[in-house]
Structure formats: C-alpha cells, structure tokens
Amino acid sequence: MSDVILVTGGNRGIGHAIALRLRAAGHRVVVGSRSGSAPDGLDAVPLDVSLPSSIDAAFERIEDAFGPVHGLVANAGITRDTLLMRMTDEDLDEVLATNLAGSIRLARRSLRGMIKARRGRIVFISSVVGLMGSAGQVNYAAAKAGLVGAARSLAREVGSRGITVNVVAPGFVETDMTAGLPDDRKAEILCAVPLGRYAQPAEVAAVVEFLVGDGAAYVTGAVLPVDGGLGMGH
Ligand code: NDP
C-alpha cells in the first residue's frame, strides 16, 4: 500500500488542488477538513487544526482507517487582515493558532509514524509575505515567517531519520482567500509580479508533488517560492 499523505484544508482552494494532484500521482491522500468531508471522492476526516484535541483525534482516525501517516502537507490557513493598531487579540490569536501553532502540532504528531518508519515528508504552506512583509498582515506574515524557522529547525532534528521538512511560499493564488481583496490591491500586486499573472492552485500543487516525491529525497529545509517572481531575492 502506498504511503498516506494528510493534506489539511484539502476541501477547497490550494489544498484541494494539492490533494487531487497527489492522488493522481498515486499517493494515498486523506484530507483533513473542518466539515470532515471533501469533494471529488477524496477521503476525509474531521480536523480543526487550531484545536490540539482535534489533531490527535484526526490522526487516530487516519491511522485506524488508512495506516500510518508518512506525509503531511500543512496547508490550512486563514487571514484576519487589518492594521496592527486595529488588530484585536482574537485576530492575532486565531491566525497564529491556525497557521503557525496548528502546523507545528500537526508536524509533531506526524513524526510518530515517520520516525518509526524512518522516512517521511513534511511540507508547510507558507507565503511570500512571510519573507517580504505586508502592511495589514502583521499576524499572518508573522505566522508564515514562523513556519520557515520551524521547518528549518525540525529539518535539523529529524534529517538523520530520513524525514524531510520543506516550505512552499506561494505568491498571489486565485482562491477564495484572495477573491475578496479590493481591485486596486489586486492590480497593485499584479504590477509587482514579473510573470504578469496570478497563480492557479494547481501550480502550487505541482511543487508540493515534487517535494513529497522520490525526486526530492535530498531536499530539506528549503523554501520554494511559487510566486511568479514576486518575492525574488528572498
Ligand atoms: P482558502 O481560504 O481558499 O482555503 C483555506 C482552507 O483552509 C480551507 O479548506 C479551510 O477550511 C481551511 N481551514 C481554515 N482554517 C482551518 C482550521 N482551523 N482547521 C482546518 N482547516 C482550516 O485558502 P487558500 O487555498 O488560498 O490557502 C491555502 C493556504 O495557502 C493557506 O495556508 C494560505 O495562507 C496559503 N497561501 C495562499 C495564498 C493565496 O494567494 N491564496 C498565497 C500564499 C499562501 P474551511 O473550508 O472549513 O473554511
């Protein structure tokens, strides 16, 4: 049986594209979603990444039903954009709990099966803004930058066990998350993208497929931009 890969937030957007792409590549994909379901016949378990008890319960369900998890794509994420002067504690706590602490807890729990198997693949979905900064996104950028430090530290901890830990840093991707941005902000971002267009979720998924595949066996602690050149130099 092929390895189980857990994709969080795989019910829509980038996570959904990742789940479909990995399944098409022959991986055994399980989506973790708050509703416990996912479209296109993808297997799914209930998972709220901001709740430690939900993470434990989801792993137990997956291990019982599908076997040990040897791949984790920590994709689930939220924004609560506003200038720091106006940011509430809730805006800050929710974004850090979901995007940063949730991803770290997922990685910690996934290590159990990976260390036993002496192999594993962990991919954190960060963002170009984690490295560039973005006005109105202090909470989100801090969480996304935190994933880089977390991945690189963990890569050092578990490299000798055959486990790789990498980060994908997308730029502007056309999903529900970006659909609500004002048109002038979208135009401003587009001007700064050398490729002159936004990304499609499938273009992020292609890079994740590479990182979880055999071809990336010697890639760890890396930050792979999928941003059309927006964050060049970082
Ligand atoms: P969407 O808003 O389209 O989808 C977000 C996904 O995350 C949904 O499946 C959502 O589930 C899930 N999610 C949110 N909170 C939780 C939670 N507490 N527990 C479980 N699942 C949760 O976002 P994108 O697809 O655009 O983004 C995916 C990732 O890519 C995020 O980490 C985002 O920060 C990152 N990213 C996105 C960029 C973009 O331009 N779109 C750019 C750079 C990075 P539900 O359906 O239940 O809400």
Coordinates of N, CA and C and ligand atoms in Angstrom, one line a residue:
M1 N 0.9 -1.2 0.0 CA 0.0 0.0 0.0 C 0.9 1.2 0.0
S2 N 0.5 2.3 -0.8 CA 1.3 3.5 -0.8 C 1.1 4.3 0.5
D3 N 2.1 5.2 0.7 CA 2.1 6.0 1.9 C 0.9 6.9 2.0
V4 N 0.4 7.1 3.2 CA -0.7 8.0 3.5 C -0.1 9.4 3.6
I5 N -0.7 10.3 2.9 CA -0.4 11.8 3.0 C -1.6 12.5 3.4
L6 N -1.5 13.3 4.6 CA -2.5 14.1 5.1 C -2.4 15.5 4.5
V7 N -3.5 16.0 3.9 CA -3.5 17.4 3.4 C -4.5 18.1 4.2
T8 N -4.1 19.1 5.0 CA -5.1 19.9 5.8 C -5.7 21.0 4.9
G9 N -7.0 21.2 5.2 CA -7.7 22.2 4.3 C -7.7 21.8 2.9
G10 N -7.8 20.4 2.7 CA -7.8 19.9 1.3 C -9.2 19.9 0.7
N11 N -10.2 20.5 1.3 CA -11.5 20.6 0.8 C -11.8 21.7 -0.2
R12 N -10.9 22.7 -0.3 CA -11.0 23.7 -1.3 C -9.7 24.4 -1.5
G13 N -9.7 25.3 -2.5 CA -8.5 26.1 -2.8 C -7.3 25.4 -3.1
I14 N -6.2 25.9 -2.6 CA -4.9 25.3 -2.9 C -4.8 23.8 -2.3
G15 N -5.3 23.6 -1.1 CA -5.3 22.3 -0.5 C -6.0 21.3 -1.4
H16 N -7.1 21.7 -1.9 CA -7.9 20.7 -2.8 C -7.1 20.4 -4.0
A17 N -6.4 21.4 -4.6 CA -5.6 21.1 -5.8 C -4.4 20.2 -5.4
I18 N -3.9 20.4 -4.3 CA -2.8 19.5 -3.8 C -3.3 18.1 -3.6
A19 N -4.4 17.9 -3.0 CA -5.0 16.6 -2.7 C -5.2 15.9 -4.0
L20 N -5.8 16.6 -5.0 CA -6.1 15.9 -6.3 C -4.8 15.5 -7.0
R21 N -3.9 16.4 -7.0 CA -2.6 16.2 -7.7 C -1.9 15.0 -7.1
L22 N -1.8 14.9 -5.7 CA -1.1 13.8 -5.1 C -1.8 12.5 -5.3
R23 N -3.1 12.6 -5.3 CA -3.9 11.3 -5.6 C -3.6 10.9 -7.0
A24 N -3.6 11.8 -8.0 CA -3.3 11.4 -9.4 C -1.9 10.9 -9.5
A25 N -1.0 11.3 -8.7 CA 0.4 10.8 -8.7 C 0.5 9.4 -8.0
G26 N -0.6 8.9 -7.5 CA -0.5 7.6 -6.9 C -0.4 7.5 -5.4
H27 N -0.4 8.7 -4.7 CA -0.3 8.7 -3.3 C -1.7 8.4 -2.7
R28 N -1.7 7.9 -1.5 CA -2.9 7.6 -0.7 C -3.2 8.9 0.1
V29 N -4.1 9.7 -0.4 CA -4.4 11.0 0.2 C -5.6 11.0 1.2
V30 N -5.4 11.6 2.3 CA -6.5 11.9 3.2 C -6.6 13.4 3.5
V31 N -7.7 13.9 3.3 CA -7.9 15.3 3.6 C -8.4 15.5 5.0
G32 N -7.8 16.5 5.7 CA -8.3 16.9 7.0 C -9.1 18.2 6.8
S33 N -10.4 18.2 7.1 CA -11.2 19.4 6.9 C -12.2 19.5 8.1
R34 N -12.5 20.8 8.3 CA -13.4 21.1 9.5 C -14.7 20.4 9.3
S35 N -15.2 20.2 8.1 CA -16.5 19.5 7.9 C -16.4 18.0 8.0
G36 N -15.2 17.5 7.8 CA -15.0 16.1 7.8 C -15.3 15.5 6.4
S37 N -15.5 16.4 5.4 CA -15.7 15.9 4.1 C -14.9 16.7 3.1
A38 N -14.8 16.1 1.9 CA -14.1 16.8 0.8 C -14.7 16.3 -0.5
P39 N -14.6 17.2 -1.5 CA -15.2 16.9 -2.8 C -14.4 15.9 -3.6
D40 N -15.0 15.5 -4.8 CA -14.3 14.6 -5.7 C -13.9 13.3 -5.2
G41 N -14.7 12.8 -4.2 CA -14.4 11.4 -3.7 C -13.1 11.3 -2.9
L42 N -12.6 12.4 -2.5 CA -11.4 12.3 -1.6 C -11.8 11.8 -0.3
D43 N -10.9 11.0 0.3 CA -11.2 10.5 1.7 C -10.9 11.7 2.6
A44 N -11.7 11.8 3.7 CA -11.5 13.0 4.6 C -11.9 12.6 6.0
V45 N -11.2 13.3 6.9 CA -11.5 13.1 8.3 C -11.8 14.5 8.9
P46 N -12.6 14.6 10.0 CA -12.8 15.9 10.6 C -11.5 16.4 11.3
L47 N -11.1 17.7 11.0 CA -9.9 18.2 11.6 C -10.0 19.7 11.7
D48 N -9.9 20.3 12.9 CA -9.7 21.7 13.1 C -8.3 21.9 13.6
V49 N -7.4 22.4 12.7 CA -6.0 22.5 13.1 C -5.7 23.4 14.2
S50 N -6.7 24.3 14.6 CA -6.4 25.2 15.7 C -6.7 24.6 17.1
L51 N -7.2 23.3 17.0 CA -7.6 22.6 18.3 C -6.7 21.4 18.5
P52 N -5.8 21.4 19.5 CA -4.9 20.2 19.7 C -5.7 18.9 19.8
S53 N -6.8 18.9 20.5 CA -7.6 17.6 20.6 C -8.1 17.1 19.3
S54 N -8.4 18.0 18.4 CA -8.9 17.7 17.1 C -7.8 17.0 16.2
I55 N -6.6 17.5 16.4 CA -5.4 17.0 15.7 C -5.2 15.6 16.1
D56 N -5.2 15.3 17.4 CA -5.0 14.0 18.0 C -6.1 13.0 17.4
A57 N -7.3 13.5 17.5 CA -8.4 12.6 17.1 C -8.3 12.3 15.6
A58 N -7.9 13.3 14.8 CA -7.8 13.1 13.3 C -6.8 12.0 13.0
F59 N -5.6 12.1 13.7 CA -4.5 11.2 13.4 C -5.0 9.8 13.8
E60 N -5.7 9.7 15.0 CA -6.1 8.3 15.4 C -7.1 7.7 14.4
R61 N -8.0 8.6 13.8 CA -8.9 8.1 12.8 C -8.2 7.6 11.6
I62 N -7.2 8.4 11.1 CA -6.5 8.1 9.9 C -5.7 6.8 10.1
E63 N -5.0 6.7 11.2 CA -4.2 5.5 11.5 C -5.0 4.3 11.5
D64 N -6.2 4.4 12.2 CA -7.1 3.2 12.2 C -7.6 2.8 10.8
A65 N -8.0 3.8 10.1 CA -8.7 3.6 8.8 C -7.7 3.3 7.6
F66 N -6.6 4.1 7.6 CA -5.7 4.1 6.5 C -4.3 3.6 6.7
G67 N -3.9 3.6 8.0 CA -2.5 3.3 8.3 C -1.7 4.5 8.7
P68 N -0.4 4.3 9.0 CA 0.4 5.5 9.5 C 0.6 6.6 8.4
V69 N 0.7 7.8 8.9 CA 0.9 8.9 8.1 C 2.4 9.1 7.8
H70 N 2.8 9.1 6.5 CA 4.2 9.3 6.2 C 4.4 10.6 5.4
G71 N 3.3 11.3 5.2 CA 3.4 12.6 4.5 C 2.4 13.6 5.1
L72 N 2.9 14.8 5.4 CA 2.0 15.9 5.9 C 2.1 17.1 5.0
V73 N 1.0 17.6 4.5 CA 1.0 18.9 3.9 C 0.1 19.8 4.7
A74 N 0.8 20.7 5.5 CA 0.1 21.6 6.4 C -0.3 22.8 5.6
N75 N -1.5 22.8 5.1 CA -1.9 23.8 4.2 C -3.0 24.8 4.8
A76 N -3.8 24.2 5.7 CA -4.9 25.0 6.2 C -4.4 26.4 6.7
G77 N -5.1 27.4 6.4 CA -4.7 28.8 6.8 C -5.8 29.8 6.7
I78 N -5.7 30.8 7.5 CA -6.7 31.9 7.5 C -6.0 33.3 7.5
T79 N -6.8 34.3 7.1 CA -6.3 35.7 7.2 C -7.3 36.4 8.1
R80 N -6.8 37.4 8.9 CA -7.6 38.3 9.6 C -6.9 39.7 9.4
D81 N -7.0 40.2 8.2 CA -6.2 41.4 7.8 C -6.7 42.7 8.4
T82 N -5.8 43.4 9.0 CA -6.1 44.8 9.5 C -4.8 45.4 10.0
L83 N -4.7 46.7 10.0 CA -3.5 47.3 10.5 C -3.3 46.9 12.0
L84 N -2.1 46.8 12.4 CA -1.8 46.4 13.8 C -2.5 47.2 14.9
M85 N -2.6 48.5 14.6 CA -3.2 49.4 15.6 C -4.7 49.0 15.9
R86 N -5.3 48.3 14.9 CA -6.7 48.0 15.0 C -6.9 46.5 15.2
M87 N -5.8 45.7 15.3 CA -5.9 44.3 15.3 C -6.3 43.8 16.7
T88 N -7.3 43.0 16.8 CA -7.8 42.5 18.1 C -6.9 41.3 18.6
D89 N -7.0 41.0 19.9 CA -6.3 39.8 20.3 C -6.8 38.6 19.6
E90 N -8.1 38.6 19.3 CA -8.7 37.4 18.6 C -8.1 37.3 17.2
D91 N -8.0 38.4 16.5 CA -7.3 38.4 15.1 C -5.9 37.8 15.2
L92 N -5.2 38.2 16.2 CA -3.8 37.7 16.4 C -3.8 36.2 16.8
D93 N -4.6 35.9 17.8 CA -4.6 34.5 18.3 C -5.1 33.5 17.3
E94 N -6.1 33.8 16.6 CA -6.7 32.9 15.7 C -5.7 32.6 14.5
V95 N -5.1 33.6 14.0 CA -4.2 33.4 12.9 C -2.9 32.6 13.3
L96 N -2.4 33.0 14.5 CA -1.2 32.2 15.0 C -1.6 30.8 15.3
A97 N -2.8 30.6 15.9 CA -3.2 29.2 16.3 C -3.4 28.3 15.1
T98 N -4.0 28.9 14.1 CA -4.3 28.1 12.9 C -3.1 27.9 12.0
N99 N -2.4 29.0 11.6 CA -1.4 29.0 10.6 C 0.0 28.5 11.2
L100 N 0.3 28.9 12.4 CA 1.6 28.5 12.9 C 1.5 27.4 13.9
A101 N 0.9 27.6 15.1 CA 0.9 26.5 16.1 C 0.2 25.2 15.6
G102 N -0.9 25.4 14.8 CA -1.5 24.2 14.2 C -0.6 23.4 13.4
S103 N 0.2 24.1 12.5 CA 1.1 23.4 11.6 C 2.2 22.7 12.4
I104 N 2.7 23.3 13.5 CA 3.7 22.7 14.3 C 3.2 21.5 15.0
R105 N 2.0 21.6 15.5 CA 1.4 20.5 16.3 C 1.2 19.3 15.3
L106 N 0.7 19.6 14.1 CA 0.5 18.6 13.1 C 1.8 17.9 12.8
A107 N 2.9 18.6 12.6 CA 4.2 18.1 12.3 C 4.6 17.2 13.5
R108 N 4.4 17.7 14.7 CA 4.9 16.9 15.9 C 4.1 15.5 15.9
R109 N 2.8 15.6 15.7 CA 2.0 14.3 15.8 C 2.4 13.4 14.6
S110 N 2.7 14.0 13.5 CA 3.0 13.1 12.3 C 4.4 12.4 12.5
L111 N 5.2 13.0 13.3 CA 6.6 12.4 13.5 C 6.5 11.0 14.0
R112 N 5.5 10.7 14.8 CA 5.4 9.4 15.5 C 5.5 8.2 14.4
G113 N 4.7 8.3 13.4 CA 4.7 7.3 12.4 C 6.0 7.4 11.5
M114 N 6.4 8.6 11.3 CA 7.5 8.8 10.4 C 8.8 8.3 11.0
I115 N 9.0 8.6 12.3 CA 10.3 8.2 12.9 C 10.3 6.6 13.0
K116 N 9.2 6.0 13.3 CA 9.1 4.5 13.3 C 9.5 4.0 11.9
A117 N 9.0 4.6 10.9 CA 9.2 4.1 9.5 C 10.6 4.6 9.0
R118 N 11.2 5.5 9.7 CA 12.5 6.1 9.2 C 12.4 6.7 7.9
R119 N 11.2 7.3 7.6 CA 11.0 8.1 6.4 C 9.8 9.0 6.6
G120 N 9.8 10.1 5.9 CA 8.6 11.0 6.0 C 8.9 12.3 5.2
R121 N 7.8 12.9 4.9 CA 7.8 14.2 4.1 C 6.9 15.2 4.8
I122 N 7.4 16.3 5.2 CA 6.6 17.4 5.8 C 6.7 18.6 4.9
V123 N 5.6 19.2 4.5 CA 5.6 20.4 3.7 C 4.7 21.4 4.4
F124 N 5.2 22.6 4.7 CA 4.4 23.7 5.3 C 4.1 24.6 4.1
I125 N 2.8 25.0 4.1 CA 2.5 26.1 3.1 C 2.5 27.4 3.8
S126 N 3.6 28.2 3.4 CA 3.8 29.5 3.9 C 3.3 30.5 3.0
S127 N 4.0 31.6 2.8 CA 3.5 32.7 1.9 C 4.7 33.6 1.6
V128 N 4.7 34.2 0.4 CA 5.7 35.2 0.0 C 5.7 36.3 1.1
V129 N 4.5 36.6 1.7 CA 4.5 37.7 2.6 C 5.2 37.4 3.9
G130 N 5.5 36.2 4.2 CA 6.2 35.8 5.4 C 7.7 36.3 5.3
L131 N 8.2 36.4 4.1 CA 9.5 36.9 3.9 C 9.6 38.4 3.5
M132 N 8.6 38.9 2.8 CA 8.6 40.3 2.3 C 7.9 41.2 3.3
G133 N 7.0 40.7 4.1 CA 6.1 41.6 4.9 C 5.0 42.1 4.1
S134 N 4.0 42.5 4.8 CA 2.8 43.0 4.0 C 2.0 43.9 5.0
A135 N 1.8 45.2 4.7 CA 1.0 46.1 5.5 C -0.4 45.5 5.7
G136 N -0.8 45.4 7.0 CA -2.2 44.9 7.2 C -2.2 43.4 7.5
Q137 N -1.0 42.8 7.5 CA -0.9 41.4 7.7 C 0.2 41.0 8.7
V138 N 0.3 41.8 9.8 CA 1.4 41.5 10.8 C 1.2 40.1 11.4
N139 N -0.1 39.8 11.7 CA -0.4 38.4 12.3 C -0.1 37.3 11.3
Y140 N -0.6 37.5 10.1 CA -0.4 36.4 9.0 C 1.1 36.3 8.6
A141 N 1.7 37.4 8.4 CA 3.1 37.3 7.9 C 4.0 36.7 9.0
A142 N 3.7 37.1 10.3 CA 4.5 36.5 11.4 C 4.3 35.0 11.5
A143 N 3.1 34.5 11.3 CA 2.8 33.1 11.3 C 3.5 32.4 10.1
K144 N 3.5 33.0 9.0 CA 4.1 32.4 7.8 C 5.6 32.4 7.8
A145 N 6.2 33.5 8.4 CA 7.6 33.5 8.6 C 8.0 32.5 9.7
G146 N 7.2 32.3 10.7 CA 7.4 31.4 11.7 C 7.6 29.9 11.2
L147 N 6.8 29.7 10.2 CA 6.9 28.3 9.6 C 8.3 28.0 9.0
V148 N 8.9 29.1 8.5 CA 10.3 28.9 7.9 C 11.3 28.4 9.1
G149 N 11.2 29.2 10.2 CA 12.1 28.8 11.3 C 11.7 27.4 11.9
A150 N 10.4 27.2 11.9 CA 10.0 25.8 12.4 C 10.5 24.7 11.5
A151 N 10.3 24.9 10.2 CA 10.7 23.9 9.2 C 12.2 23.6 9.3
R152 N 13.0 24.7 9.3 CA 14.4 24.5 9.3 C 14.9 23.9 10.6
S153 N 14.3 24.2 11.7 CA 14.7 23.6 13.0 C 14.4 22.1 13.0
L154 N 13.1 21.9 12.5 CA 12.7 20.4 12.5 C 13.5 19.6 11.5
A155 N 13.9 20.3 10.4 CA 14.7 19.6 9.4 C 16.0 19.1 10.0
R156 N 16.6 20.0 10.9 CA 17.8 19.6 11.6 C 17.6 18.5 12.6
E157 N 16.4 18.5 13.2 CA 16.1 17.5 14.3 C 15.9 16.1 13.7
V158 N 15.3 16.0 12.5 CA 14.9 14.7 12.0 C 15.5 14.3 10.7
G159 N 16.5 15.0 10.2 CA 17.1 14.7 9.0 C 17.7 13.3 9.0
S160 N 18.3 12.9 10.1 CA 19.0 11.6 10.2 C 18.0 10.5 10.2
R161 N 16.7 10.8 10.4 CA 15.7 9.7 10.4 C 15.1 9.6 9.0
G162 N 15.6 10.2 8.0 CA 15.1 10.1 6.6 C 13.8 10.9 6.4
I163 N 13.7 12.0 7.3 CA 12.5 12.8 7.1 C 12.9 14.2 6.6
T164 N 12.2 14.6 5.6 CA 12.5 16.0 5.0 C 11.4 16.9 5.5
V165 N 11.8 18.2 5.6 CA 10.8 19.2 6.1 C 11.1 20.5 5.2
N166 N 10.1 20.8 4.4 CA 10.3 21.9 3.5 C 9.1 22.9 3.5
V167 N 9.3 24.1 3.0 CA 8.3 25.1 2.9 C 8.0 25.5 1.5
V168 N 6.7 25.7 1.2 CA 6.4 26.2 -0.1 C 5.8 27.6 0.2
A169 N 6.3 28.6 -0.6 CA 5.9 30.0 -0.3 C 5.2 30.6 -1.6
P170 N 3.8 30.4 -1.6 CA 3.1 30.9 -2.8 C 3.0 32.4 -2.8
G171 N 2.9 33.0 -4.0 CA 2.6 34.4 -4.1 C 1.1 34.6 -4.1
F172 N 0.5 35.3 -5.1 CA -0.9 35.5 -5.1 C -1.5 34.4 -6.0
V173 N -2.4 33.6 -5.3 CA -3.0 32.5 -5.9 C -4.5 32.7 -6.0
E174 N -5.1 32.4 -7.1 CA -6.6 32.7 -7.3 C -7.4 31.7 -6.5
T175 N -7.9 32.0 -5.3 CA -8.7 31.2 -4.5 C -9.7 32.1 -3.7
D176 N -10.5 31.5 -2.9 CA -11.5 32.3 -2.1 C -10.7 33.3 -1.2
M177 N -9.5 32.9 -0.8 CA -8.8 33.7 0.2 C -8.5 35.1 -0.5
T178 N -8.2 35.1 -1.8 CA -7.8 36.3 -2.4 C -8.9 37.0 -3.2
A179 N -10.0 36.2 -3.4 CA -11.1 36.8 -4.2 C -11.7 38.0 -3.6
G180 N -11.6 38.1 -2.2 CA -12.2 39.3 -1.6 C -11.4 40.5 -1.5
L181 N -10.2 40.5 -2.0 CA -9.3 41.6 -1.9 C -9.8 42.7 -2.9
P182 N -9.7 44.0 -2.5 CA -10.1 45.1 -3.3 C -9.4 45.1 -4.7
D183 N -10.1 45.5 -5.7 CA -9.5 45.5 -7.1 C -8.2 46.3 -7.2
D184 N -8.1 47.4 -6.5 CA -6.9 48.2 -6.5 C -5.7 47.5 -5.9
R185 N -6.0 46.7 -4.9 CA -4.9 46.0 -4.2 C -4.5 44.8 -5.1
K186 N -5.4 44.2 -5.8 CA -5.1 43.1 -6.8 C -4.2 43.7 -7.9
A187 N -4.6 44.8 -8.4 CA -3.9 45.4 -9.5 C -2.4 45.8 -9.1
E188 N -2.3 46.3 -7.9 CA -1.0 46.7 -7.3 C -0.1 45.4 -7.2
I189 N -0.7 44.3 -6.7 CA 0.1 43.1 -6.6 C 0.6 42.6 -8.0
L190 N -0.4 42.6 -8.9 CA -0.1 42.1 -10.3 C 1.1 42.9 -10.9
C191 N 1.1 44.2 -10.7 CA 2.2 45.0 -11.2 C 3.6 44.5 -10.7
A192 N 3.6 43.9 -9.5 CA 4.9 43.5 -8.9 C 5.3 42.1 -9.3
V193 N 4.4 41.4 -10.0 CA 4.7 40.0 -10.4 C 5.4 40.0 -11.8
P194 N 6.7 39.6 -11.8 CA 7.3 39.5 -13.1 C 6.6 38.7 -14.2
L195 N 6.0 37.6 -13.8 CA 5.3 36.8 -14.8 C 4.0 37.4 -15.2
G196 N 3.6 38.5 -14.5 CA 2.4 39.3 -15.0 C 1.1 38.6 -14.9
R197 N 1.0 37.6 -14.0 CA -0.4 37.0 -13.8 C -0.4 36.4 -12.4
Y198 N -1.6 36.0 -11.9 CA -1.7 35.3 -10.7 C -1.5 33.8 -10.9
A199 N -1.2 33.1 -9.8 CA -1.0 31.7 -9.9 C -2.4 30.9 -9.8
Q200 N -2.4 29.8 -10.4 CA -3.5 28.9 -10.2 C -3.2 27.9 -9.1
P201 N -4.1 27.4 -8.3 CA -3.8 26.4 -7.2 C -3.0 25.2 -7.7
A202 N -3.3 24.8 -8.9 CA -2.6 23.6 -9.5 C -1.1 23.8 -9.6
E203 N -0.7 25.1 -9.8 CA 0.7 25.4 -9.9 C 1.5 25.3 -8.6
V204 N 0.8 25.5 -7.5 CA 1.4 25.3 -6.2 C 1.4 23.7 -5.9
A205 N 0.3 23.1 -6.3 CA 0.3 21.6 -6.1 C 1.4 20.9 -6.8
A206 N 1.8 21.4 -8.0 CA 2.9 20.7 -8.7 C 4.2 20.7 -7.9
V207 N 4.4 21.8 -7.2 CA 5.7 21.9 -6.5 C 5.6 21.0 -5.2
V208 N 4.4 20.9 -4.6 CA 4.2 20.1 -3.5 C 4.4 18.6 -3.9
E209 N 3.9 18.3 -5.1 CA 4.1 16.9 -5.6 C 5.6 16.6 -5.7
F210 N 6.4 17.5 -6.2 CA 7.8 17.3 -6.3 C 8.4 17.1 -4.9
L211 N 8.0 17.9 -3.9 CA 8.6 17.8 -2.6 C 8.3 16.5 -1.9
V212 N 7.1 15.9 -2.1 CA 6.8 14.7 -1.4 C 7.3 13.4 -2.2
G213 N 7.8 13.7 -3.4 CA 8.1 12.5 -4.3 C 9.6 12.1 -4.1
D214 N 10.0 11.0 -4.7 CA 11.3 10.5 -4.6 C 12.4 11.4 -5.1
G215 N 12.0 12.2 -6.1 CA 13.0 13.2 -6.7 C 13.5 14.2 -5.7
A216 N 12.8 14.4 -4.6 CA 13.2 15.5 -3.6 C 13.8 14.9 -2.4
A217 N 14.3 13.6 -2.5 CA 14.8 12.9 -1.3 C 16.0 13.7 -0.6
Y218 N 16.7 14.5 -1.4 CA 17.8 15.3 -0.8 C 17.5 16.8 -0.6
V219 N 16.3 17.1 -0.6 CA 15.8 18.5 -0.4 C 15.2 18.6 1.0
T220 N 15.8 19.4 1.8 CA 15.2 19.6 3.2 C 15.6 21.0 3.7
G221 N 14.7 21.6 4.5 CA 15.0 22.9 5.0 C 14.9 24.0 3.9
A222 N 14.3 23.6 2.8 CA 14.2 24.6 1.7 C 12.9 25.4 1.7
V223 N 13.0 26.6 1.2 CA 11.8 27.4 1.0 C 11.7 27.6 -0.5
L224 N 10.6 27.0 -1.1 CA 10.4 27.0 -2.5 C 9.4 28.1 -2.9
P225 N 9.7 29.2 -3.5 CA 8.8 30.2 -3.9 C 7.9 29.7 -5.1
V226 N 6.6 29.9 -5.1 CA 5.8 29.7 -6.3 C 5.0 31.0 -6.4
D227 N 5.7 32.0 -6.9 CA 5.2 33.4 -6.8 C 5.3 34.2 -8.0
G228 N 5.7 33.6 -9.1 CA 5.8 34.3 -10.4 C 6.9 35.3 -10.3
G229 N 7.8 35.2 -9.3 CA 8.9 36.1 -9.2 C 8.7 37.3 -8.2
L230 N 7.5 37.3 -7.6 CA 7.1 38.4 -6.7 C 8.1 38.7 -5.6
G231 N 8.6 37.6 -5.0 CA 9.5 37.8 -3.8 C 10.9 37.5 -4.2
M232 N 11.3 37.7 -5.4 CA 12.6 37.4 -5.9 C 13.7 38.0 -4.9
G233 N 14.7 37.1 -4.7 CA 15.8 37.6 -3.8 C 15.6 37.2 -2.4
H234 N 14.5 36.6 -2.0 CA 14.3 36.2 -0.6 C 14.4 34.7 -0.4
Ligands
NDP1 P1 -8.8 29.2 1.1 O1 -9.4 30.3 2.0 O2 -9.4 29.1 -0.2 O3 -8.9 27.8 1.9 C1 -8.5 27.7 3.2 C2 -8.6 26.3 3.6 O4 -8.1 26.2 5.0 C3 -10.0 25.8 3.6 O5 -10.0 24.4 3.3 C4 -10.4 25.9 5.1 O6 -11.4 25.1 5.6 C5 -9.1 25.5 5.8 N1 -9.0 26.0 7.1 C6 -9.0 27.2 7.7 N2 -9.0 27.2 9.0 C7 -8.9 25.9 9.3 C8 -8.9 25.2 10.6 N3 -8.9 25.8 11.8 N4 -8.9 23.8 10.5 C9 -8.9 23.1 9.4 N5 -9.0 23.7 8.2 C10 -9.0 25.1 8.2 O7 -7.3 29.5 1.1 P2 -6.2 29.1 0.0 O8 -6.5 27.8 -0.6 O9 -5.9 30.3 -0.8 O10 -4.9 29.0 1.0 C11 -4.3 27.7 1.4 C12 -3.0 28.0 2.1 O11 -2.2 28.7 1.2 C13 -3.2 28.9 3.3 O12 -2.3 28.4 4.3 C14 -2.8 30.2 2.8 O13 -2.3 31.1 3.9 C15 -1.7 29.9 1.8 N6 -1.4 30.9 0.8 C16 -2.4 31.3 0.0 C17 -2.2 32.3 -1.0 C18 -3.2 32.8 -1.9 O14 -2.9 33.8 -2.6 N7 -4.4 32.2 -2.0 C19 -0.8 32.9 -1.1 C20 0.1 32.4 -0.2 C21 -0.2 31.4 0.7 P3 -13.0 25.5 5.6 O15 -13.5 25.2 4.2 O16 -13.6 24.7 6.7 O17 -13.0 27.0 5.8

